[in-house]
Amino acid sequence: HMELEAPILNLECCPIIHYERNLRHNKDMSTNYILDVSEGLITLVIYDITEDDVRLRVARFLRAKGLTRIQKSAFIGSLTVSARKDVENGVSKLIYGKKANVQIYPLTPASYSQRVVLGVELRYDDQDRLIA
């Protein structure tokens, strides 16, 4: 069982989460990354959005709110209650009247630490294009 070191959650067994600035420098997936949970709860945002322009606006908005892309349609990060409400309201406005499904999940450090990551890291640019 993983022990928490307040206020930072050490995720040595789960190296996939990292900050965007590390993407350019750390190609080795065995590197240990840390998700700072000192200021909020871990928040996972996943979405299916059919319109490219709406999907790009949502992705840019989530990045601007400090979330990190972990898959093409998934972002994660630590958000305060207030910041999470801002994300909910902002995304709601961006997708209003569009064919879209966005789900926002709060995760406890314990549940997050038990996730299983399979495969390799895939990276995407600002236009949601896969970076080879």
Tab-separated table of C-alpha atoms in Angstrom:
chain	number	residue	atom	x	y	z
A	1	HIS	CA	0.000	0.000	0.000
A	2	MET	CA	1.369	3.417	-0.996
A	3	GLU	CA	1.907	5.966	1.779
A	4	LEU	CA	1.103	9.631	1.225
A	5	GLU	CA	3.637	12.301	2.041
A	6	ALA	CA	1.646	15.470	2.686
A	7	PRO	CA	1.180	17.656	0.798
A	8	ILE	CA	2.635	15.902	-2.279
A	9	LEU	CA	1.587	12.501	-3.572
A	10	ASN	CA	4.595	10.501	-4.737
A	11	LEU	CA	3.586	8.305	-7.657
A	12	GLU	CA	6.775	6.340	-8.238
A	13	CYS	CA	4.834	3.269	-9.343
A	14	CYS	CA	2.777	5.361	-11.762
A	15	PRO	CA	5.147	7.492	-13.856
A	16	ILE	CA	2.825	8.586	-16.653
A	17	ILE	CA	1.586	11.807	-15.027
A	18	HIS	CA	3.854	14.798	-15.429
A	19	TYR	CA	3.758	18.464	-16.217
A	20	GLU	CA	3.771	19.722	-19.829
A	21	ARG	CA	7.229	21.281	-19.427
A	22	ASN	CA	8.655	17.788	-18.814
A	23	LEU	CA	7.315	16.375	-22.086
A	24	ARG	CA	10.154	17.898	-24.088
A	25	HIS	CA	12.871	16.743	-21.726
A	26	ASN	CA	11.898	13.359	-20.327
A	27	LYS	CA	11.561	10.676	-22.967
A	28	ASP	CA	12.330	7.890	-20.487
A	29	MET	CA	9.017	6.581	-19.152
A	30	SER	CA	10.772	5.065	-16.148
A	31	THR	CA	11.319	8.578	-14.755
A	32	ASN	CA	9.345	9.242	-11.583
A	33	TYR	CA	6.903	12.144	-11.792
A	34	ILE	CA	4.959	13.861	-9.060
A	35	LEU	CA	1.378	15.139	-9.116
A	36	ASP	CA	1.021	18.014	-6.648
A	37	VAL	CA	-2.227	17.642	-4.719
A	38	SER	CA	-1.475	20.288	-2.103
A	39	GLU	CA	-3.985	22.765	-3.519
A	40	GLY	CA	-6.857	20.572	-4.626
A	41	LEU	CA	-8.294	17.267	-5.658
A	42	ILE	CA	-7.101	15.180	-8.560
A	43	THR	CA	-9.537	15.826	-11.396
A	44	LEU	CA	-9.894	13.692	-14.532
A	45	VAL	CA	-11.693	15.191	-17.542
A	46	ILE	CA	-12.621	12.949	-20.477
A	47	TYR	CA	-14.611	13.872	-23.546
A	48	ASP	CA	-16.080	12.865	-26.878
A	49	ILE	CA	-16.651	15.922	-29.058
A	50	THR	CA	-17.503	15.506	-32.733
A	51	GLU	CA	-16.654	19.003	-34.010
A	52	ASP	CA	-12.921	19.621	-34.450
A	53	ASP	CA	-13.024	23.330	-33.593
A	54	VAL	CA	-15.040	22.744	-30.411
A	55	ARG	CA	-12.748	19.884	-29.371
A	56	LEU	CA	-9.670	22.082	-29.879
A	57	ARG	CA	-11.192	24.934	-27.863
A	58	VAL	CA	-11.996	22.546	-25.007
A	59	ALA	CA	-8.459	21.086	-25.061
A	60	ARG	CA	-6.880	24.557	-25.030
A	61	PHE	CA	-9.197	25.645	-22.221
A	62	LEU	CA	-8.278	22.614	-20.102
A	63	ARG	CA	-4.555	23.226	-20.659
A	64	ALA	CA	-5.027	26.884	-19.717
A	65	LYS	CA	-6.641	25.731	-16.466
A	66	GLY	CA	-3.491	23.770	-15.615
A	67	LEU	CA	-4.580	20.273	-16.606
A	68	THR	CA	-2.208	17.898	-18.403
A	69	ARG	CA	-3.229	15.826	-21.416
A	70	ILE	CA	-2.783	12.106	-20.691
A	71	GLN	CA	-4.632	10.803	-23.756
A	72	LYS	CA	-6.135	12.376	-26.863
A	73	SER	CA	-9.423	13.091	-25.083
A	74	ALA	CA	-8.347	13.007	-21.444
A	75	PHE	CA	-6.796	15.576	-19.114
A	76	ILE	CA	-5.810	15.319	-15.467
A	77	GLY	CA	-4.549	17.632	-12.779
A	78	SER	CA	-5.027	19.014	-9.319
A	79	LEU	CA	-7.815	21.606	-9.015
A	80	THR	CA	-9.259	23.522	-6.111
A	81	VAL	CA	-13.033	23.370	-5.676
A	82	SER	CA	-13.269	26.849	-7.186
A	83	ALA	CA	-11.055	25.964	-10.170
A	84	ARG	CA	-13.075	22.797	-10.760
A	85	LYS	CA	-16.289	24.859	-10.886
A	86	ASP	CA	-14.565	27.196	-13.365
A	87	VAL	CA	-13.691	24.183	-15.528
A	88	GLU	CA	-17.265	22.859	-15.339
A	89	ASN	CA	-18.759	26.248	-16.255
A	90	GLY	CA	-16.209	26.999	-18.970
A	91	VAL	CA	-16.535	23.629	-20.681
A	92	SER	CA	-20.326	23.821	-20.405
A	93	LYS	CA	-20.287	27.128	-22.304
A	94	LEU	CA	-17.889	25.793	-24.941
A	95	ILE	CA	-20.025	22.738	-25.724
A	96	TYR	CA	-23.495	24.291	-25.320
A	97	GLY	CA	-25.714	23.149	-28.192
A	98	LYS	CA	-22.989	20.918	-29.650
A	99	LYS	CA	-22.786	17.150	-30.025
A	100	ALA	CA	-20.458	16.548	-27.103
A	101	ASN	CA	-20.078	14.481	-23.956
A	102	VAL	CA	-17.701	15.678	-21.244
A	103	GLN	CA	-17.260	13.857	-17.948
A	104	ILE	CA	-15.391	15.244	-14.941
A	105	TYR	CA	-14.275	12.849	-12.217
A	106	PRO	CA	-12.798	13.720	-8.839
A	107	LEU	CA	-10.207	11.124	-7.812
A	108	THR	CA	-8.781	10.444	-4.405
A	109	PRO	CA	-5.012	10.007	-4.178
A	110	ALA	CA	-5.652	6.389	-3.136
A	111	SER	CA	-7.791	5.587	-6.192
A	112	TYR	CA	-5.407	7.425	-8.524
A	113	SER	CA	-2.408	5.515	-7.190
A	114	GLN	CA	-4.128	2.215	-8.044
A	115	ARG	CA	-4.609	2.996	-11.723
A	116	VAL	CA	-2.983	0.764	-14.322
A	117	VAL	CA	-1.184	2.313	-17.290
A	118	LEU	CA	-0.618	0.036	-20.285
A	119	GLY	CA	1.320	0.785	-23.453
A	120	VAL	CA	3.443	3.780	-24.328
A	121	GLU	CA	3.031	7.513	-23.897
A	122	LEU	CA	1.461	9.232	-26.912
A	123	ARG	CA	1.885	12.984	-27.321
A	124	TYR	CA	-0.320	15.436	-29.203
A	125	ASP	CA	0.293	18.965	-30.452
A	126	ASP	CA	-2.038	21.946	-30.029
A	127	GLN	CA	-4.109	20.765	-33.000
A	128	ASP	CA	-4.708	17.290	-31.496
A	129	ARG	CA	-2.317	15.732	-34.028
A	130	LEU	CA	-0.206	12.805	-32.884
A	131	ILE	CA	3.472	13.708	-32.536
A	132	ALA	CA	5.628	10.872	-33.874
